[in-house]
Tab-separated table of C-alpha atoms in Angstrom:
chain	number	residue	atom	x	y	z
A	1	THR	CA	95.235	132.178	84.630
A	2	ILE	CA	98.840	131.970	83.437
A	3	LYS	CA	99.813	135.242	81.734
A	4	GLU	CA	103.593	134.928	81.583
A	5	ILE	CA	106.207	132.160	81.277
A	6	GLY	CA	109.527	132.913	82.954
A	7	ARG	CA	112.967	132.794	81.419
A	8	ASN	CA	114.629	129.358	81.125
A	9	CYS	CA	111.507	127.532	82.286
A	10	PHE	CA	111.888	124.976	79.477
A	11	ASN	CA	114.872	122.663	79.405
A	12	TRP	CA	116.888	122.190	76.234
A	13	ASN	CA	115.202	118.864	75.491
A	14	LEU	CA	111.862	120.456	74.689
A	15	GLN	CA	110.505	118.735	71.564
A	16	ASN	CA	106.752	119.433	71.542
A	17	LEU	CA	104.962	122.664	72.400
A	18	VAL	CA	101.185	123.158	72.218
A	19	ILE	CA	99.981	126.770	71.937
A	20	LEU	CA	96.257	127.513	71.859
A	21	SER	CA	96.528	131.298	71.615
A	22	GLN	CA	95.463	132.861	68.329
A	23	THR	CA	97.958	135.680	68.809
A	24	PRO	CA	101.641	134.680	69.067
A	25	PRO	CA	102.844	135.402	72.612
A	26	THR	CA	105.334	138.250	72.994
A	27	CYS	CA	108.907	137.095	73.706
A	28	ASN	CA	111.907	138.992	75.100
A	29	GLU	CA	114.951	139.740	72.987
A	30	GLU	CA	116.277	136.182	73.439
A	31	GLY	CA	113.263	134.675	71.742
A	32	ILE	CA	112.004	131.284	72.825
A	33	GLY	CA	115.297	129.419	72.724
A	34	ASP	CA	117.331	127.326	70.350
A	35	PHE	CA	115.265	124.154	70.080
A	36	ASN	CA	116.430	122.473	66.888
A	37	ASN	CA	113.836	119.689	66.914
A	38	LEU	CA	110.914	121.639	68.353
A	39	ILE	CA	107.481	120.972	66.885
A	40	ILE	CA	104.803	123.527	67.685
A	41	PHE	CA	101.172	122.412	67.647
A	42	THR	CA	98.445	125.004	67.293
A	43	ASP	CA	95.127	125.614	65.566
A	44	ASN	CA	95.543	125.025	61.845
A	45	ASN	CA	94.143	128.509	61.154
A	46	TYR	CA	96.858	130.131	63.296
A	47	ILE	CA	99.921	128.448	61.764
A	48	SER	CA	100.547	131.043	59.043
A	49	THR	CA	100.395	133.848	61.643
A	50	TYR	CA	103.021	132.146	63.806
A	51	GLN	CA	105.262	131.386	60.835
A	52	ALA	CA	105.257	135.095	59.918
A	53	SER	CA	105.976	136.283	63.453
A	54	THR	CA	109.409	136.824	65.020
A	55	PRO	CA	110.671	134.838	66.928
A	56	TRP	CA	108.131	132.092	66.184
A	57	ALA	CA	109.170	131.691	62.559
A	58	GLY	CA	111.493	128.870	61.560
A	59	TYR	CA	110.018	126.064	63.621
A	60	THR	CA	108.036	123.061	62.437
A	61	TYR	CA	104.295	123.527	62.855
A	62	LYS	CA	101.487	120.992	62.944
A	63	ALA	CA	97.755	121.149	63.610
A	64	LYS	CA	96.976	120.602	67.292
A	65	GLU	CA	94.833	117.592	66.347
A	66	GLU	CA	98.091	115.748	65.555
A	67	TYR	CA	99.479	116.153	69.072
A	68	ILE	CA	99.884	112.766	70.787
A	69	LEU	CA	100.257	111.618	74.359
A	70	GLU	CA	102.228	108.425	73.739
A	71	ARG	CA	101.799	105.019	75.374
A	72	VAL	CA	99.303	105.907	78.082
A	73	PRO	CA	98.542	102.693	80.075
A	74	ILE	CA	94.832	101.972	80.546
A	75	ASP	CA	93.696	98.495	81.616
A	76	ASP	CA	95.066	95.805	79.249
A	77	PHE	CA	96.599	98.111	76.612
A	78	THR	CA	98.638	101.257	76.166
A	79	TYR	CA	97.317	103.965	73.872
A	80	ASN	CA	98.483	106.923	71.844
A	81	ILE	CA	95.922	109.586	72.682
A	82	TYR	CA	95.147	112.494	70.368
A	83	ILE	CA	93.797	114.826	73.027
A	84	TYR	CA	92.569	117.490	70.594
A	85	SER	CA	90.753	115.151	68.210
A	86	ASN	CA	89.169	112.779	70.779
A	87	ASN	CA	90.727	109.732	69.135
A	88	ALA	CA	93.097	107.063	70.414
A	89	GLU	CA	95.049	104.189	68.919
A	90	VAL	CA	96.265	100.936	70.444
A	91	ALA	CA	100.028	101.260	70.975
A	92	GLY	CA	100.917	98.091	72.898
A	93	TYR	CA	100.107	95.741	75.755
A	94	ASN	CA	99.788	96.849	79.363
A	95	ASN	CA	98.929	93.334	80.538
A	96	THR	CA	100.656	90.274	79.095
A	97	ASP	CA	99.420	87.798	81.697
A	98	ILE	CA	96.110	86.989	79.994
A	99	THR	CA	95.164	85.083	76.847
A	100	ASP	CA	91.877	86.701	75.792
A	101	TYR	CA	91.851	90.380	74.906
A	102	GLU	CA	89.088	92.825	74.082
A	103	ILE	CA	89.897	96.241	72.655
A	104	PRO	CA	87.364	98.777	73.980
A	105	GLU	CA	85.492	101.076	71.653
A	106	ASN	CA	86.148	104.038	73.950
A	107	ILE	CA	88.603	104.880	76.694
A	108	SER	CA	88.500	107.581	79.373
A	109	PHE	CA	91.507	109.699	80.292
A	110	ASN	CA	91.601	112.753	82.570
A	111	GLY	CA	87.825	113.036	82.473
A	112	SER	CA	87.509	112.916	78.661
A	113	LYS	CA	86.381	110.099	76.395
A	114	TYR	CA	88.338	109.016	73.313
A	115	VAL	CA	87.287	106.750	70.445
A	116	VAL	CA	89.733	103.909	69.755
A	117	ASN	CA	89.919	103.921	65.955
A	118	LYS	CA	93.275	102.375	65.043
A	119	ILE	CA	95.789	99.639	65.953
A	120	CYS	CA	99.416	100.759	65.549
A	121	SER	CA	102.100	98.823	63.711
A	122	SER	CA	103.955	96.230	65.829
A	123	SER	CA	101.799	97.083	68.858
A	124	LEU	CA	100.351	93.608	69.439
A	125	SER	CA	102.862	91.330	67.691
A	126	TRP	CA	105.076	88.643	69.227
A	127	ASN	CA	102.759	87.620	72.038
A	128	ASP	CA	103.008	83.874	72.623
A	129	LYS	CA	100.045	83.814	75.037
A	130	ILE	CA	97.224	85.565	73.205
A	131	THR	CA	94.555	83.149	71.917
A	132	SER	CA	91.668	85.495	71.084
A	133	ILE	CA	90.974	89.165	70.501
A	134	ILE	CA	87.823	91.237	70.020
A	135	ILE	CA	88.188	94.224	67.699
A	136	PRO	CA	85.461	96.870	68.206
A	137	GLU	CA	83.304	98.504	65.567
A	138	SER	CA	85.227	101.762	65.999
A	139	ILE	CA	88.466	100.360	64.520
A	140	SER	CA	88.777	101.487	60.903
A	141	ILE	CA	92.520	100.993	60.337
A	142	THR	CA	94.999	98.407	61.550
A	143	ASP	CA	98.697	98.811	60.869
A	144	GLU	CA	99.268	95.664	62.943
A	145	ARG	CA	99.986	92.350	61.201
A	146	PHE	CA	99.941	90.231	64.399
A	147	ASP	CA	103.296	88.674	63.564
A	148	GLY	CA	104.476	85.991	65.985
A	149	CYS	CA	101.083	85.479	67.668
A	150	ASN	CA	101.114	81.741	66.978
A	151	LYS	CA	98.330	80.839	69.418
A	152	LEU	CA	95.942	83.535	68.195
A	153	LYS	CA	93.245	81.543	66.422
A	154	THR	CA	90.049	83.410	67.324
A	155	ILE	CA	89.473	86.960	66.085
A	156	LEU	CA	86.169	88.768	66.492
A	157	SER	CA	85.708	91.879	64.389
A	158	LEU	CA	82.616	93.925	65.219
A	159	ALA	CA	83.270	96.430	62.424
A	160	ASN	CA	80.696	96.330	59.642
A	161	ILE	CA	83.308	97.543	57.164
A	162	PRO	CA	86.504	95.434	57.207
A	163	PRO	CA	89.238	97.580	58.789
A	164	THR	CA	91.856	98.730	56.315
A	165	CYS	CA	95.050	96.661	56.734
A	166	THR	CA	97.990	98.891	55.866
A	167	TYR	CA	100.571	96.102	55.905
A	168	GLY	CA	98.370	93.032	55.517
A	169	LEU	CA	97.583	90.412	58.175
A	170	ASN	CA	99.661	87.507	59.403
A	171	PHE	CA	97.286	85.512	61.595
A	172	ASN	CA	97.825	81.814	62.291
A	173	SER	CA	96.787	79.879	59.167
A	174	ASN	CA	94.148	78.054	61.257
A	175	ALA	CA	92.623	81.278	62.579
A	176	THR	CA	88.872	81.871	62.388
A	177	ILE	CA	87.475	85.376	62.080
A	178	TYR	CA	83.968	85.957	63.424
A	179	VAL	CA	81.903	88.833	62.058
A	180	SER	CA	78.252	89.825	61.859
A	181	LYS	CA	76.432	87.506	59.462
A	182	GLU	CA	75.212	90.520	57.486
A	183	VAL	CA	78.775	91.457	56.484
A	184	ILE	CA	80.405	88.040	56.012
A	185	ASP	CA	80.626	88.553	52.249
A	186	ASN	CA	82.384	91.914	52.743
A	187	TYR	CA	85.112	90.212	54.756
A	188	LYS	CA	85.401	87.229	52.410
A	189	GLU	CA	85.894	89.574	49.474
A	190	ASP	CA	88.560	91.625	51.249
A	191	GLU	CA	92.098	90.828	50.052
A	192	ASN	CA	93.462	90.634	53.606
A	193	TRP	CA	90.620	89.333	55.788
A	194	GLY	CA	89.353	86.987	53.097
A	195	LYS	CA	92.456	84.779	53.334
A	196	TYR	CA	91.106	83.286	56.563
A	197	THR	CA	88.046	81.285	57.605
A	198	ILE	CA	85.133	83.680	58.140
A	199	GLU	CA	82.225	82.644	60.385
A	200	SER	CA	79.135	84.339	61.788
A	201	LEU	CA	79.354	85.787	65.291
A	202	ASP	CA	76.312	83.650	66.094
A	203	PHE	CA	78.633	80.620	66.094
A	204	PHE	CA	81.233	82.125	68.417
A	205	SER	CA	81.115	80.082	71.610
A	206	ILE	CA	82.505	80.699	75.045
A	207	VAL	CA	84.257	77.763	76.695
A	208	PRO	CA	81.851	75.171	78.215
A	209	THR	CA	80.416	76.296	81.544
A	210	VAL	CA	79.445	73.981	84.395
A	211	LYS	CA	76.188	74.571	86.230
A	212	SER	CA	75.341	72.972	89.590
A	213	GLY	CA	78.342	70.673	89.198
A	214	GLU	CA	76.526	68.552	86.593
A	215	LEU	CA	75.289	70.254	83.445
A	216	LYS	CA	77.711	71.633	80.880
A	217	TYR	CA	76.672	74.258	78.362
A	218	ARG	CA	78.367	75.878	75.402
A	219	LEU	CA	77.392	79.550	75.446
A	220	TYR	CA	77.060	81.610	72.265
A	221	LYS	CA	77.890	85.152	73.335
A	222	PHE	CA	76.365	87.091	70.459
A	223	SER	CA	73.189	85.077	69.880
A	224	ASN	CA	72.212	84.603	73.553
A	225	LYS	CA	71.851	80.852	72.984
A	226	ALA	CA	73.268	77.811	74.757
A	227	THR	CA	73.840	74.186	73.822
A	228	LEU	CA	73.618	71.468	76.475
A	229	LEU	CA	76.695	69.260	76.206
A	230	ASN	CA	75.662	66.410	78.562
A	231	ASN	CA	74.514	63.387	76.547
A	232	ASN	CA	72.258	62.007	79.274
A	233	TYR	CA	70.049	65.047	79.729
A	234	ARG	CA	67.211	66.477	77.701
A	235	PHE	CA	66.679	70.178	78.142
A	236	THR	CA	64.196	72.758	76.874
A	237	GLY	CA	63.947	76.372	78.009
A	238	LYS	CA	66.095	79.290	79.085
A	239	VAL	CA	69.436	79.012	80.829
A	240	GLU	CA	70.477	81.534	83.474
A	241	LEU	CA	74.146	81.331	84.454
């Protein structure tokens, strides 16, 4: 257990400090240092106590739930992680060598799980390779407009309530948005999502797949159905690929 922090242990570039103690730690006569831009994060119920205590008064305080670990790379994306609120937001790409992206509903970091509930502004724009993206049900807000993603024509949104678009959307004019058939009307009536073609997820197909070197199928990911594409074959039954 750490009971004391030595003198000059923080450099002069310290900008964020998280304190979980209810009682403001005792400081020597020099205080905690002259950190002009320091933001102190603590429990919201403790802030007034710190602001009234010398030498902790005079700094900017925020609730610890607002503390962010910025741009943590995990798989295909980087994330801003709010470690005290168990939420995360998409902050950018970690892999730009693929064309099809899927934002996970949850991510794991240092043994804890975080819900991905937001896409940050300018985090996924100006990608000339992306052709499709799956947005999970957990996303409730997107600040991203998807500017400059000219090849992005397939968007799957699994959210039953259309995510709030802070700055609108700028998908390719030929883009198709696939959503659950039960909520198609909700998306069509939305001022941002409704500008694009809205289809049922049941009609979202994966690229044709070849089986045994002969038969080609179009697979429908969300309805567990397949269409045989070969004109010379007649097929009835289940397909296992």
